[in-house]
Amino acid sequence: MEEKNSQLKTKERVDHRLKKNKHFSYIYKKGKRKSTKNLTLFAVPSKFKVYKIGISVSKKQGKANKRNKLKRRLKEIVRVENLPENYFNYVLLARDGACELGFDELKEQLKRLFSK
């Protein structure tokens, strides 16, 4: 029984999300900015050995279903591609027209941003 519990603890998933407004505000103020046509990335070095990422999509992008779809796509691209290689905290800001992009176009722009 104890072996099962120890195995479960080692497989815990690391949460890579930024959730609090104060974290977003700090990264906006102190972070380095890189941009493509539809996305902007802010980055600040992290104290810890993990990266954290927050995604911000304004209401100008469209209704909630469009914004949520864009956020899901961006999260999935970051998860699958293992884009952040460094220990930084990131905020990904979607600009006008990002909701109209296809999955592959988003992937290319994200790769370009993280390579900068």
Short mmCIF file of C-alpha atoms in Angstrom, two decimals:
data_model
loop_
_atom_site.label_atom_id
_atom_site.label_comp_id
_atom_site.label_asym_id
_atom_site.label_seq_id
_atom_site.Cartn_x
_atom_site.Cartn_y
_atom_site.Cartn_z
CA MET A 1 0.00 0.00 0.00
CA GLU A 2 2.80 2.41 0.85
CA GLU A 3 4.51 1.66 -2.46
CA LYS A 4 1.44 2.76 -4.41
CA ASN A 5 1.29 6.06 -2.52
CA SER A 6 4.99 6.74 -3.13
CA GLN A 7 4.54 6.05 -6.86
CA LEU A 8 1.63 8.45 -7.06
CA LYS A 9 3.62 11.21 -5.42
CA THR A 10 6.49 10.93 -7.89
CA LYS A 11 4.17 11.29 -10.89
CA GLU A 12 2.68 14.60 -9.76
CA ARG A 13 2.15 17.05 -12.57
CA VAL A 14 3.90 20.38 -12.41
CA ASP A 15 1.53 23.29 -12.86
CA HIS A 16 3.06 25.75 -15.33
CA ARG A 17 0.30 28.37 -15.16
CA LEU A 18 0.44 31.92 -13.89
CA LYS A 19 -2.83 32.68 -12.15
CA LYS A 20 -2.57 35.84 -10.06
CA ASN A 21 -2.98 39.34 -11.37
CA LYS A 22 0.06 40.57 -9.42
CA HIS A 23 2.26 38.06 -11.28
CA PHE A 24 0.94 39.26 -14.64
CA SER A 25 1.47 42.91 -13.63
CA TYR A 26 5.03 42.26 -12.49
CA ILE A 27 5.94 40.53 -15.76
CA TYR A 28 4.35 43.32 -17.83
CA LYS A 29 6.44 45.92 -15.95
CA LYS A 30 9.78 44.13 -15.63
CA GLY A 31 9.75 41.72 -18.56
CA LYS A 32 11.56 41.79 -21.87
CA ARG A 33 9.18 42.01 -24.81
CA LYS A 34 9.30 40.14 -28.11
CA SER A 35 6.59 40.39 -30.75
CA THR A 36 5.26 38.89 -33.93
CA LYS A 37 2.33 40.19 -35.93
CA ASN A 38 -0.33 38.57 -33.73
CA LEU A 39 1.43 37.62 -30.47
CA THR A 40 3.58 39.36 -27.87
CA LEU A 41 5.72 37.52 -25.34
CA PHE A 42 6.94 39.02 -22.05
CA ALA A 43 9.66 37.14 -20.16
CA VAL A 44 11.23 37.49 -16.69
CA PRO A 45 13.82 35.12 -15.16
CA SER A 46 12.33 32.76 -12.58
CA LYS A 47 13.66 31.98 -9.10
CA PHE A 48 12.69 28.34 -9.48
CA LYS A 49 13.71 25.49 -11.79
CA VAL A 50 10.39 25.51 -13.68
CA TYR A 51 8.81 27.88 -16.15
CA LYS A 52 5.43 29.52 -15.65
CA ILE A 53 3.27 30.85 -18.45
CA GLY A 54 0.16 32.98 -18.46
CA ILE A 55 -2.01 33.66 -21.49
CA SER A 56 -3.92 36.90 -21.93
CA VAL A 57 -6.57 37.43 -24.61
CA SER A 58 -8.55 40.68 -24.58
CA LYS A 59 -12.28 40.97 -25.15
CA LYS A 60 -11.53 42.78 -28.41
CA GLN A 61 -10.68 39.38 -29.88
CA GLY A 62 -14.30 38.25 -29.83
CA LYS A 63 -16.76 36.40 -27.68
CA ALA A 64 -15.76 34.01 -24.91
CA ASN A 65 -15.86 30.90 -27.08
CA LYS A 66 -13.30 32.37 -29.52
CA ARG A 67 -11.04 33.58 -26.73
CA ASN A 68 -11.18 30.23 -24.93
CA LYS A 69 -10.45 28.33 -28.14
CA LEU A 70 -7.37 30.50 -28.73
CA LYS A 71 -6.17 29.94 -25.15
CA ARG A 72 -6.63 26.16 -25.46
CA ARG A 73 -4.67 26.13 -28.71
CA LEU A 74 -1.81 28.18 -27.26
CA LYS A 75 -1.61 26.01 -24.12
CA GLU A 76 -1.54 22.84 -26.22
CA ILE A 77 1.21 24.15 -28.50
CA VAL A 78 3.35 25.10 -25.50
CA ARG A 79 2.71 21.72 -23.86
CA VAL A 80 3.40 19.54 -26.91
CA GLU A 81 6.33 21.46 -28.37
CA ASN A 82 8.13 22.01 -25.02
CA LEU A 83 8.88 25.52 -26.20
CA PRO A 84 10.19 27.18 -23.03
CA GLU A 85 13.66 25.71 -22.53
CA ASN A 86 14.81 28.25 -19.96
CA TYR A 87 13.57 28.92 -16.46
CA PHE A 88 11.54 32.04 -17.08
CA ASN A 89 8.08 33.33 -16.29
CA TYR A 90 6.18 34.24 -19.44
CA VAL A 91 3.04 36.14 -20.35
CA LEU A 92 1.72 35.52 -23.83
CA LEU A 93 -0.48 38.35 -25.09
CA ALA A 94 -2.73 37.74 -28.10
CA ARG A 95 -3.09 40.75 -30.36
CA ASP A 96 -5.76 41.65 -32.92
CA GLY A 97 -6.34 38.94 -35.49
CA ALA A 98 -4.90 36.08 -33.43
CA CYS A 99 -8.29 34.35 -33.18
CA GLU A 100 -8.51 34.06 -36.96
CA LEU A 101 -5.18 32.22 -37.25
CA GLY A 102 -5.09 28.50 -37.85
CA PHE A 103 -3.36 26.05 -35.54
CA ASP A 104 -0.25 25.73 -37.74
CA GLU A 105 0.14 29.50 -38.11
CA LEU A 106 -0.08 29.91 -34.32
CA LYS A 107 2.51 27.18 -33.87
CA GLU A 108 4.95 28.89 -36.26
CA GLN A 109 4.54 32.28 -34.59
CA LEU A 110 5.05 30.76 -31.12
CA LYS A 111 8.18 28.94 -32.25
CA ARG A 112 9.50 32.19 -33.70
CA LEU A 113 8.77 34.05 -30.45
CA PHE A 114 10.48 31.50 -28.20
CA SER A 115 13.50 31.28 -30.50
CA LYS A 116 14.09 35.04 -30.11
#
